[in-house]
mmCIF file of C-alpha atoms in Angstrom:
data_model
loop_
_atom_site.group_PDB
_atom_site.id
_atom_site.type_symbol
_atom_site.label_atom_id
_atom_site.label_comp_id
_atom_site.label_asym_id
_atom_site.label_seq_id
_atom_site.Cartn_x
_atom_site.Cartn_y
_atom_site.Cartn_z
ATOM 1 C CA UNK A 66 -47.824 58.035 -16.579
ATOM 2 C CA UNK A 67 -47.972 55.129 -18.991
ATOM 3 C CA UNK A 68 -44.200 55.276 -19.368
ATOM 4 C CA UNK A 69 -43.776 54.940 -15.599
ATOM 5 C CA UNK A 70 -46.109 51.953 -15.590
ATOM 6 C CA UNK A 71 -44.040 50.299 -18.318
ATOM 7 C CA UNK A 72 -40.838 50.909 -16.393
ATOM 8 C CA UNK A 73 -42.424 49.472 -13.239
ATOM 9 C CA UNK A 74 -43.640 46.452 -15.169
ATOM 10 C CA UNK A 75 -40.170 45.877 -16.633
ATOM 11 C CA UNK A 76 -38.551 46.104 -13.193
ATOM 12 C CA UNK A 77 -41.129 43.710 -11.786
ATOM 13 C CA UNK A 78 -40.496 41.196 -14.554
ATOM 14 C CA UNK A 79 -36.752 41.447 -14.050
ATOM 15 C CA UNK A 80 -37.147 40.750 -10.334
ATOM 16 C CA UNK A 81 -39.301 37.712 -11.112
ATOM 17 C CA UNK A 82 -36.757 36.435 -13.624
ATOM 18 C CA UNK A 83 -33.961 37.058 -11.159
ATOM 19 C CA UNK A 84 -35.837 35.133 -8.489
ATOM 20 C CA UNK A 85 -36.479 32.274 -10.902
ATOM 21 C CA UNK A 86 -32.797 32.178 -11.845
ATOM 22 C CA UNK A 87 -31.732 32.230 -8.192
ATOM 23 C CA UNK A 88 -34.207 29.504 -7.275
ATOM 24 C CA UNK A 89 -33.111 27.440 -10.276
ATOM 25 C CA UNK A 90 -29.441 27.800 -9.320
ATOM 26 C CA UNK A 91 -30.213 26.817 -5.745
ATOM 27 C CA UNK A 92 -32.138 23.758 -6.930
ATOM 28 C CA UNK A 93 -29.304 22.776 -9.277
ATOM 29 C CA UNK A 94 -26.744 23.136 -6.472
ATOM 30 C CA UNK A 95 -28.915 21.097 -4.103
ATOM 31 C CA UNK A 96 -29.429 18.424 -6.777
ATOM 32 C CA UNK A 97 -25.694 18.232 -7.456
ATOM 33 C CA UNK A 98 -24.962 18.029 -3.726
ATOM 34 C CA UNK A 99 -27.513 15.252 -3.264
ATOM 35 C CA UNK A 100 -26.141 13.402 -6.272
ATOM 36 C CA UNK A 101 -22.581 13.665 -5.019
ATOM 37 C CA UNK A 102 -23.658 12.605 -1.540
ATOM 38 C CA UNK A 103 -25.555 9.647 -2.969
ATOM 39 C CA UNK A 104 -22.583 8.641 -5.124
ATOM 40 C CA UNK A 105 -20.253 8.930 -2.143
ATOM 41 C CA UNK A 106 -22.666 6.945 0.007
ATOM 42 C CA UNK A 107 -22.927 4.242 -2.668
ATOM 43 C CA UNK A 108 -19.147 4.140 -3.099
ATOM 44 C CA UNK A 109 -18.618 4.071 0.656
ATOM 45 C CA UNK A 110 -21.107 1.206 1.026
ATOM 46 C CA UNK A 111 -19.389 -0.789 -1.718
ATOM 47 C CA UNK A 112 -15.945 -0.234 -0.225
ATOM 48 C CA UNK A 113 -17.081 -1.577 3.165
ATOM 49 C CA UNK A 114 -19.403 -4.358 2.016
ATOM 50 C CA UNK A 115 -17.202 -7.297 2.997
ATOM 51 C CA UNK A 116 -19.859 -9.422 4.696
ATOM 52 C CA UNK A 117 -22.405 -11.830 3.226
ATOM 53 C CA UNK A 118 -25.616 -12.124 5.210
ATOM 54 C CA UNK A 119 -26.926 -15.202 3.420
ATOM 55 C CA UNK A 120 -23.968 -17.575 3.575
ATOM 56 C CA UNK A 121 -26.250 -20.437 2.527
ATOM 57 C CA UNK A 122 -26.191 -18.904 -0.957
ATOM 58 C CA UNK A 123 -22.385 -19.116 -1.170
ATOM 59 C CA UNK A 124 -21.382 -21.792 -3.664
ATOM 60 C CA UNK A 125 -17.639 -21.267 -3.937
ATOM 61 C CA UNK A 126 -14.767 -19.398 -2.282
ATOM 62 C CA UNK A 127 -11.394 -18.890 -3.944
ATOM 63 C CA UNK A 128 -8.378 -17.761 -1.895
ATOM 64 C CA UNK A 129 -4.893 -17.063 -3.263
ATOM 65 C CA UNK A 130 -1.729 -15.401 -2.022
ATOM 66 C CA UNK A 131 0.963 -13.582 -3.989
ATOM 67 C CA UNK A 132 3.013 -16.767 -4.328
ATOM 68 C CA UNK A 133 1.755 -20.004 -5.835
ATOM 69 C CA UNK A 134 -0.645 -21.020 -3.093
ATOM 70 C CA UNK A 135 -4.369 -21.108 -3.766
ATOM 71 C CA UNK A 136 -7.457 -23.071 -2.761
ATOM 72 C CA UNK A 137 -10.997 -23.347 -4.051
ATOM 73 C CA UNK A 138 -13.657 -24.376 -1.561
ATOM 74 C CA UNK A 139 -16.848 -25.394 -3.368
ATOM 75 C CA UNK A 140 -20.207 -26.589 -2.109
ATOM 76 C CA UNK A 141 -21.257 -30.095 -3.156
ATOM 77 C CA UNK A 142 -24.672 -30.769 -1.689
ATOM 78 C CA UNK A 143 -24.271 -31.003 2.080
ATOM 79 C CA UNK A 144 -20.476 -31.214 1.939
ATOM 80 C CA UNK A 145 -17.597 -29.004 0.794
ATOM 81 C CA UNK A 146 -14.857 -29.992 -1.630
ATOM 82 C CA UNK A 147 -11.275 -28.795 -1.724
ATOM 83 C CA UNK A 148 -10.149 -27.952 -5.263
ATOM 84 C CA UNK A 149 -13.108 -29.987 -6.589
ATOM 85 C CA UNK A 150 -11.440 -33.178 -5.444
ATOM 86 C CA UNK A 151 -10.866 -33.989 -1.790
ATOM 87 C CA UNK A 152 -13.236 -33.386 1.079
ATOM 88 C CA UNK A 153 -12.717 -30.092 2.866
ATOM 89 C CA UNK A 154 -12.733 -29.858 6.643
ATOM 90 C CA UNK A 155 -16.338 -28.941 7.453
ATOM 91 C CA UNK A 156 -15.440 -27.336 10.773
ATOM 92 C CA UNK A 157 -12.872 -25.016 9.174
ATOM 93 C CA UNK A 158 -15.250 -24.114 6.336
ATOM 94 C CA UNK A 159 -18.040 -23.302 8.788
ATOM 95 C CA UNK A 160 -15.655 -21.044 10.708
ATOM 96 C CA UNK A 161 -14.884 -19.150 7.501
ATOM 97 C CA UNK A 162 -18.575 -18.826 6.600
ATOM 98 C CA UNK A 163 -19.348 -17.507 10.080
ATOM 99 C CA UNK A 164 -16.505 -15.007 9.720
ATOM 100 C CA UNK A 165 -17.795 -13.779 6.354
ATOM 101 C CA UNK A 166 -21.264 -13.340 7.818
ATOM 102 C CA UNK A 167 -20.273 -11.547 11.041
ATOM 103 C CA UNK A 168 -17.406 -9.380 9.814
ATOM 104 C CA UNK A 169 -17.748 -5.671 10.637
ATOM 105 C CA UNK A 170 -15.868 -2.530 9.624
ATOM 106 C CA UNK A 171 -14.211 -0.742 12.518
ATOM 107 C CA UNK A 172 -12.855 2.282 10.664
ATOM 108 C CA UNK A 173 -11.108 3.378 7.469
ATOM 109 C CA UNK A 174 -7.334 3.349 7.497
ATOM 110 C CA UNK A 175 -5.983 6.752 8.488
ATOM 111 C CA UNK A 176 -4.537 8.982 5.785
ATOM 112 C CA UNK A 177 -1.158 8.807 7.499
ATOM 113 C CA UNK A 178 -1.103 5.001 7.237
ATOM 114 C CA UNK A 179 -2.868 4.719 3.889
ATOM 115 C CA UNK A 180 0.149 4.363 1.597
ATOM 116 C CA UNK A 181 2.013 1.892 3.790
ATOM 117 C CA UNK A 182 -1.083 -0.291 4.287
ATOM 118 C CA UNK A 183 -1.878 -0.333 0.555
ATOM 119 C CA UNK A 184 1.743 -1.198 -0.232
ATOM 120 C CA UNK A 185 1.651 -3.987 2.329
ATOM 121 C CA UNK A 186 -1.620 -5.331 0.913
ATOM 122 C CA UNK A 187 -0.160 -5.383 -2.587
ATOM 123 C CA UNK A 188 2.778 -7.479 -1.413
ATOM 124 C CA UNK A 189 1.307 -9.934 1.115
ATOM 125 C CA UNK A 190 -2.451 -9.560 0.711
ATOM 126 C CA UNK A 191 -4.592 -12.621 0.008
ATOM 127 C CA UNK A 192 -7.190 -12.346 -2.726
ATOM 128 C CA UNK A 193 -10.643 -13.668 -1.866
ATOM 129 C CA UNK A 194 -13.389 -14.314 -4.415
ATOM 130 C CA UNK A 195 -16.898 -15.182 -3.241
ATOM 131 C CA UNK A 196 -19.403 -16.808 -5.570
ATOM 132 C CA UNK A 197 -23.106 -16.976 -4.757
ATOM 133 C CA UNK A 198 -26.244 -18.543 -6.125
ATOM 134 C CA UNK A 199 -28.389 -15.651 -7.355
ATOM 135 C CA UNK A 200 -31.392 -15.113 -9.607
ATOM 136 C CA UNK A 201 -31.507 -13.077 -12.789
ATOM 137 C CA UNK A 202 -35.060 -12.076 -11.864
ATOM 138 C CA UNK A 203 -35.647 -11.403 -8.164
ATOM 139 C CA UNK A 204 -38.550 -9.057 -7.471
ATOM 140 C CA UNK A 205 -41.893 -9.083 -5.689
ATOM 141 C CA UNK A 206 -41.143 -12.534 -4.320
ATOM 142 C CA UNK A 207 -40.573 -13.919 -7.810
ATOM 143 C CA UNK A 208 -37.215 -15.668 -8.318
ATOM 144 C CA UNK A 209 -36.286 -17.014 -11.727
ATOM 145 C CA UNK A 210 -33.196 -18.189 -13.625
ATOM 146 C CA UNK A 211 -30.850 -19.244 -10.839
ATOM 147 C CA UNK A 212 -27.127 -19.116 -11.616
ATOM 148 C CA UNK A 213 -23.720 -18.807 -9.971
ATOM 149 C CA UNK A 214 -22.216 -15.325 -9.884
ATOM 150 C CA UNK A 215 -19.013 -13.744 -8.614
ATOM 151 C CA UNK A 216 -20.380 -11.259 -6.060
ATOM 152 C CA UNK A 217 -17.387 -10.070 -4.039
ATOM 153 C CA UNK A 218 -13.649 -9.725 -4.504
ATOM 154 C CA UNK A 219 -11.484 -8.319 -1.732
ATOM 155 C CA UNK A 220 -7.977 -8.516 -0.338
ATOM 156 C CA UNK A 221 -7.082 -9.577 3.203
ATOM 157 C CA UNK A 222 -3.969 -8.085 4.753
ATOM 158 C CA UNK A 223 -2.175 -8.569 8.022
ATOM 159 C CA UNK A 224 -3.001 -7.563 11.561
ATOM 160 C CA UNK A 225 -3.186 -4.086 13.078
ATOM 161 C CA UNK A 226 -0.686 -3.010 15.720
ATOM 162 C CA UNK A 227 -3.069 -3.789 18.583
ATOM 163 C CA UNK A 228 -3.715 -7.299 17.199
ATOM 164 C CA UNK A 229 -7.462 -6.655 17.300
ATOM 165 C CA UNK A 230 -8.135 -5.819 13.664
ATOM 166 C CA UNK A 231 -7.308 -6.889 10.128
ATOM 167 C CA UNK A 232 -6.674 -4.714 7.078
ATOM 168 C CA UNK A 233 -8.972 -5.389 4.119
ATOM 169 C CA UNK A 234 -9.468 -3.736 0.741
ATOM 170 C CA UNK A 235 -12.359 -4.217 -1.668
ATOM 171 C CA UNK A 236 -11.323 -4.680 -5.294
ATOM 172 C CA UNK A 237 -11.620 -1.368 -7.125
ATOM 173 C CA UNK A 238 -11.797 0.655 -3.908
ATOM 174 C CA UNK A 239 -9.329 3.412 -3.108
ATOM 175 C CA UNK A 240 -9.280 3.096 0.651
ATOM 176 C CA UNK A 241 -8.570 0.052 2.840
ATOM 177 C CA UNK A 242 -10.438 -0.544 6.085
ATOM 178 C CA UNK A 243 -9.847 -2.121 9.461
ATOM 179 C CA UNK A 244 -12.295 -4.965 10.096
ATOM 180 C CA UNK A 245 -13.072 -7.066 13.159
ATOM 181 C CA UNK A 246 -15.436 -9.705 14.516
ATOM 182 C CA UNK A 247 -17.816 -8.665 17.302
ATOM 183 C CA UNK A 248 -17.138 -10.494 20.578
ATOM 184 C CA UNK A 249 -13.883 -11.896 19.201
ATOM 185 C CA UNK A 250 -10.541 -10.749 20.516
ATOM 186 C CA UNK A 251 -7.950 -11.259 17.806
ATOM 187 C CA UNK A 252 -7.504 -11.012 14.057
ATOM 188 C CA UNK A 253 -9.127 -12.971 11.246
ATOM 189 C CA UNK A 254 -6.508 -13.152 8.485
ATOM 190 C CA UNK A 255 -5.503 -16.791 9.288
ATOM 191 C CA UNK A 256 -9.070 -17.852 8.504
ATOM 192 C CA UNK A 257 -8.521 -16.852 4.878
ATOM 193 C CA UNK A 258 -5.713 -19.332 4.314
ATOM 194 C CA UNK A 259 -4.540 -20.229 0.777
ATOM 195 C CA UNK A 260 -2.694 -23.303 2.080
ATOM 196 C CA UNK A 261 -4.230 -26.619 1.045
ATOM 197 C CA UNK A 262 -3.308 -28.446 4.250
ATOM 198 C CA UNK A 263 -5.294 -25.946 6.334
ATOM 199 C CA UNK A 264 -8.499 -27.033 4.593
ATOM 200 C CA UNK A 265 -8.092 -30.767 4.213
ATOM 201 C CA UNK A 266 -10.501 -33.090 5.910
ATOM 202 C CA UNK A 267 -8.857 -35.997 7.716
ATOM 203 C CA UNK A 268 -11.763 -38.246 6.765
ATOM 204 C CA UNK A 269 -10.771 -41.313 4.741
ATOM 205 C CA UNK A 270 -14.026 -43.259 4.960
ATOM 206 C CA UNK A 271 -17.419 -41.843 5.830
ATOM 207 C CA UNK A 272 -19.798 -44.474 4.495
ATOM 208 C CA UNK A 273 -22.977 -45.667 6.167
ATOM 209 C CA UNK A 274 -23.749 -49.360 6.183
ATOM 210 C CA UNK A 275 -26.677 -48.822 3.827
ATOM 211 C CA UNK A 276 -24.411 -47.034 1.313
ATOM 212 C CA UNK A 277 -21.754 -49.734 0.963
ATOM 213 C CA UNK A 278 -21.848 -51.820 -2.218
ATOM 214 C CA UNK A 279 -18.608 -53.806 -2.057
ATOM 215 C CA UNK A 280 -15.293 -54.103 -0.260
ATOM 216 C CA UNK A 281 -11.914 -55.614 -1.098
ATOM 217 C CA UNK A 282 -9.020 -56.175 1.315
ATOM 218 C CA UNK A 283 -5.658 -57.397 -0.029
ATOM 219 C CA UNK A 284 -2.643 -58.483 2.051
ATOM 220 C CA UNK A 285 0.595 -58.347 0.074
ATOM 221 C CA UNK A 286 2.448 -61.024 2.025
ATOM 222 C CA UNK A 287 -0.624 -63.127 2.864
ATOM 223 C CA UNK A 288 -2.586 -63.718 -0.332
ATOM 224 C CA UNK A 289 -4.746 -66.379 1.294
ATOM 225 C CA UNK A 290 -6.120 -63.853 3.786
ATOM 226 C CA UNK A 291 -7.442 -61.374 1.238
ATOM 227 C CA UNK A 292 -11.131 -61.286 0.363
ATOM 228 C CA UNK A 293 -13.829 -59.513 -1.621
ATOM 229 C CA UNK A 294 -17.206 -58.779 -0.052
ATOM 230 C CA UNK A 295 -20.341 -57.787 -1.923
ATOM 231 C CA UNK A 296 -23.549 -56.641 -0.259
ATOM 232 C CA UNK A 297 -26.487 -58.704 -1.550
ATOM 233 C CA UNK A 298 -29.314 -56.962 0.286
ATOM 234 C CA UNK A 299 -30.129 -54.859 3.347
ATOM 235 C CA UNK A 300 -31.085 -57.956 5.361
ATOM 236 C CA UNK A 301 -27.488 -58.808 6.210
ATOM 237 C CA UNK A 302 -26.747 -61.135 3.318
ATOM 238 C CA UNK A 303 -23.290 -60.881 1.791
ATOM 239 C CA UNK A 304 -21.202 -62.727 -0.751
ATOM 240 C CA UNK A 305 -17.609 -63.198 0.349
ATOM 241 C CA UNK A 306 -14.988 -64.664 -1.966
ATOM 242 C CA UNK A 307 -11.311 -65.458 -1.541
ATOM 243 C CA UNK A 308 -8.941 -63.320 -3.598
ATOM 244 C CA UNK A 309 -6.501 -66.222 -3.858
ATOM 245 C CA UNK A 310 -8.715 -68.422 -6.039
ATOM 246 C CA UNK A 311 -12.086 -66.667 -6.282
ATOM 247 C CA UNK A 312 -13.891 -69.381 -4.315
ATOM 248 C CA UNK A 313 -16.974 -68.393 -2.316
ATOM 249 C CA UNK A 314 -17.044 -68.524 1.469
ATOM 250 C CA UNK A 315 -19.934 -70.761 2.525
ATOM 251 C CA UNK A 316 -20.169 -69.840 6.191
ATOM 252 C CA UNK A 317 -19.190 -66.633 7.947
ATOM 253 C CA UNK A 318 -19.944 -64.752 11.169
ATOM 254 C CA UNK A 319 -22.598 -62.210 10.174
ATOM 255 C CA UNK A 320 -22.184 -60.153 13.340
ATOM 256 C CA UNK A 321 -18.443 -59.733 12.780
ATOM 257 C CA UNK A 322 -19.022 -58.691 9.177
ATOM 258 C CA UNK A 323 -21.696 -56.237 10.292
ATOM 259 C CA UNK A 324 -19.385 -54.702 12.908
ATOM 260 C CA UNK A 325 -16.666 -54.302 10.298
ATOM 261 C CA UNK A 326 -18.947 -52.618 7.754
ATOM 262 C CA UNK A 327 -20.454 -50.196 10.274
ATOM 263 C CA UNK A 328 -16.934 -49.079 11.214
ATOM 264 C CA UNK A 329 -16.585 -47.321 7.858
ATOM 265 C CA UNK A 330 -18.971 -44.595 9.060
ATOM 266 C CA UNK A 331 -16.054 -42.456 10.255
ATOM 267 C CA UNK A 332 -12.384 -43.343 9.782
ATOM 268 C CA UNK A 333 -9.758 -40.594 9.746
ATOM 269 C CA UNK A 334 -6.008 -40.341 9.300
ATOM 270 C CA UNK A 335 -3.727 -38.757 11.886
ATOM 271 C CA UNK A 336 -1.656 -36.345 9.790
ATOM 272 C CA UNK A 337 -0.671 -35.519 6.216
ATOM 273 C CA UNK A 338 3.046 -35.936 5.517
ATOM 274 C CA UNK A 339 3.441 -34.495 2.008
ATOM 275 C CA UNK A 340 5.066 -31.322 3.303
ATOM 276 C CA UNK A 341 6.731 -32.923 6.316
ATOM 277 C CA UNK A 342 8.765 -35.832 4.960
ATOM 278 C CA UNK A 343 11.316 -35.362 2.197
ATOM 279 C CA UNK A 344 10.009 -36.298 -1.277
ATOM 280 C CA UNK A 345 12.830 -38.826 -1.651
ATOM 281 C CA UNK A 346 11.758 -40.607 1.521
ATOM 282 C CA UNK A 347 8.116 -40.699 0.457
ATOM 283 C CA UNK A 348 9.109 -42.108 -2.945
ATOM 284 C CA UNK A 349 11.198 -44.767 -1.245
ATOM 285 C CA UNK A 350 8.278 -45.852 0.935
ATOM 286 C CA UNK A 351 5.593 -45.909 -1.768
ATOM 287 C CA UNK A 352 7.865 -47.886 -4.091
ATOM 288 C CA UNK A 353 8.395 -50.560 -1.455
ATOM 289 C CA UNK A 354 6.034 -53.563 -1.097
ATOM 290 C CA UNK A 355 2.722 -52.506 0.397
ATOM 291 C CA UNK A 356 1.377 -53.874 3.661
ATOM 292 C CA UNK A 357 -2.240 -54.107 2.490
ATOM 293 C CA UNK A 358 -4.683 -52.409 0.137
ATOM 294 C CA UNK A 359 -8.288 -51.546 0.911
ATOM 295 C CA UNK A 360 -10.949 -50.619 -1.646
ATOM 296 C CA UNK A 361 -14.544 -49.628 -0.885
ATOM 297 C CA UNK A 362 -17.248 -48.939 -3.476
ATOM 298 C CA UNK A 363 -20.498 -47.257 -2.480
ATOM 299 C CA UNK A 364 -23.912 -47.485 -4.120
ATOM 300 C CA UNK A 365 -23.115 -44.472 -6.299
ATOM 301 C CA UNK A 366 -20.077 -46.398 -7.597
ATOM 302 C CA UNK A 367 -17.706 -43.921 -5.945
ATOM 303 C CA UNK A 368 -14.487 -45.715 -5.023
ATOM 304 C CA UNK A 369 -12.292 -45.037 -1.996
ATOM 305 C CA UNK A 370 -8.894 -46.692 -2.184
ATOM 306 C CA UNK A 371 -5.952 -46.685 0.181
ATOM 307 C CA UNK A 372 -2.604 -48.384 -0.181
ATOM 308 C CA UNK A 373 -0.772 -48.896 3.093
ATOM 309 C CA UNK A 374 2.870 -49.374 4.036
ATOM 310 C CA UNK A 375 4.858 -50.464 7.068
ATOM 311 C CA UNK A 376 6.277 -47.756 9.310
ATOM 312 C CA UNK A 377 9.553 -48.526 11.052
ATOM 313 C CA UNK A 378 10.289 -47.310 14.539
ATOM 314 C CA UNK A 379 13.792 -46.246 13.526
ATOM 315 C CA UNK A 380 14.821 -43.675 10.965
ATOM 316 C CA UNK A 381 14.914 -44.749 7.322
ATOM 317 C CA UNK A 382 18.724 -44.500 7.229
ATOM 318 C CA UNK A 383 19.179 -46.908 10.130
ATOM 319 C CA UNK A 384 16.390 -49.162 8.878
ATOM 320 C CA UNK A 385 18.167 -49.606 5.551
ATOM 321 C CA UNK A 386 21.245 -50.879 7.368
ATOM 322 C CA UNK A 387 19.378 -53.467 9.442
ATOM 323 C CA UNK A 388 16.813 -54.421 6.783
ATOM 324 C CA UNK A 389 14.112 -56.721 8.239
ATOM 325 C CA UNK A 390 15.694 -56.706 11.680
ATOM 326 C CA UNK A 391 14.423 -53.157 12.128
ATOM 327 C CA UNK A 392 11.604 -53.007 14.697
ATOM 328 C CA UNK A 393 8.259 -52.217 13.093
ATOM 329 C CA UNK A 394 5.899 -49.592 14.489
ATOM 330 C CA UNK A 395 2.818 -51.516 15.604
ATOM 331 C CA UNK A 396 0.889 -48.359 16.432
ATOM 332 C CA UNK A 397 1.027 -46.517 13.122
ATOM 333 C CA UNK A 398 1.423 -47.091 9.395
ATOM 334 C CA UNK A 399 1.716 -45.024 6.219
ATOM 335 C CA UNK A 400 -0.911 -44.799 3.498
ATOM 336 C CA UNK A 401 -1.569 -43.281 0.084
ATOM 337 C CA UNK A 402 -5.104 -41.904 -0.320
ATOM 338 C CA UNK A 403 -7.089 -39.536 -2.557
ATOM 339 C CA UNK A 404 -5.899 -41.082 -5.823
ATOM 340 C CA UNK A 405 -2.334 -41.164 -4.544
ATOM 341 C CA UNK A 406 -2.153 -37.421 -3.951
ATOM 342 C CA UNK A 407 -1.880 -37.593 -0.169
ATOM 343 C CA UNK A 408 0.718 -39.490 1.844
ATOM 344 C CA UNK A 409 -0.607 -39.799 5.383
ATOM 345 C CA UNK A 410 0.035 -41.321 8.771
ATOM 346 C CA UNK A 411 -2.638 -43.629 10.213
ATOM 347 C CA UNK A 412 -3.206 -45.392 13.518
ATOM 348 C CA UNK A 413 -3.870 -49.114 13.811
ATOM 349 C CA UNK A 414 -6.069 -48.315 16.796
ATOM 350 C CA UNK A 415 -8.453 -46.483 14.448
ATOM 351 C CA UNK A 416 -8.303 -48.831 11.441
ATOM 352 C CA UNK A 417 -7.797 -52.249 13.070
ATOM 353 C CA UNK A 418 -11.542 -52.915 13.073
ATOM 354 C CA UNK A 419 -11.614 -52.999 9.240
ATOM 355 C CA UNK A 420 -8.287 -54.770 8.703
ATOM 356 C CA UNK A 421 -9.006 -58.261 10.021
ATOM 357 C CA UNK A 422 -8.001 -61.041 7.586
ATOM 358 C CA UNK A 423 -10.491 -63.470 6.074
ATOM 359 C CA UNK A 424 -10.081 -66.223 8.684
ATOM 360 C CA UNK A 425 -11.367 -63.824 11.370
ATOM 361 C CA UNK A 426 -14.834 -63.886 9.783
ATOM 362 C CA UNK A 427 -15.058 -67.620 9.084
ATOM 363 C CA UNK A 428 -17.275 -69.867 11.186
#
């Protein structure tokens, strides 16, 4: 009898152990499945995380193609700079920021198209780096140790066959995706341009009256008409001196001076010619006598300088044959701005108000 009880006990223990083993195996399998699912979910989220909800935290965007073209758009207070130098076009930058915020994933690229899309991205894709202002400690409403960090790197490809999507690939991801903008019919790749001219602001002067410290206007062929103006105070008192001999102007029309200074609030050029005119032609123009030179210094001692040149109505080849008999274009003129980096076309209609000679202001 006791032997039967022992056998029964052994069988019972074996069943319990078997059940424990089975339950343990099931739990291990479930844990592994959950872990794999979580890893896949995390990977999938990373591969599709192209958007930035808080675009106000973006400090810098770098865009480059597979050639030599690249741009860096960086935040500088309330404005944006192009390659840390010239002003960027605010409207174009805002369009890009809106795109980055609203971008959505439509679907992954199909397996059938995967290889061709990846190959295409590797050859013509544009690399985009997004930098944001983040905190090393950010928890429970506590934010400490702010710094700039590279948060996203992805590649922008060309358009889908239906022209309604754009191929994009997150750096380190295996699979590219088709992205789109809600309520926008078209593709977004042109918004990620690495071409400098696509980002340039046409603003030459954007100085409020209260921000102007001094001004100098020189006429190459009329030395007696050049002058230097210095703002004495905010009450409309100025010191104007002749460039010819440095003598002070005793009496001037305050209203005319005021109208001239307020015109610097927004003056823009018409077009940039660096990539339009031949380098030899540009060199020929900038090495010729200038028409006038204008220098403005603001209260932060930032200087804006432009050197301007006559534009002929005829081609340069014909103009060289007729010399000074060539008719001059009285509507437009050339100018060098941004430390001589940009050769631009300007309109007299826009700039005439700040180009009057000294005798215009005299009483």
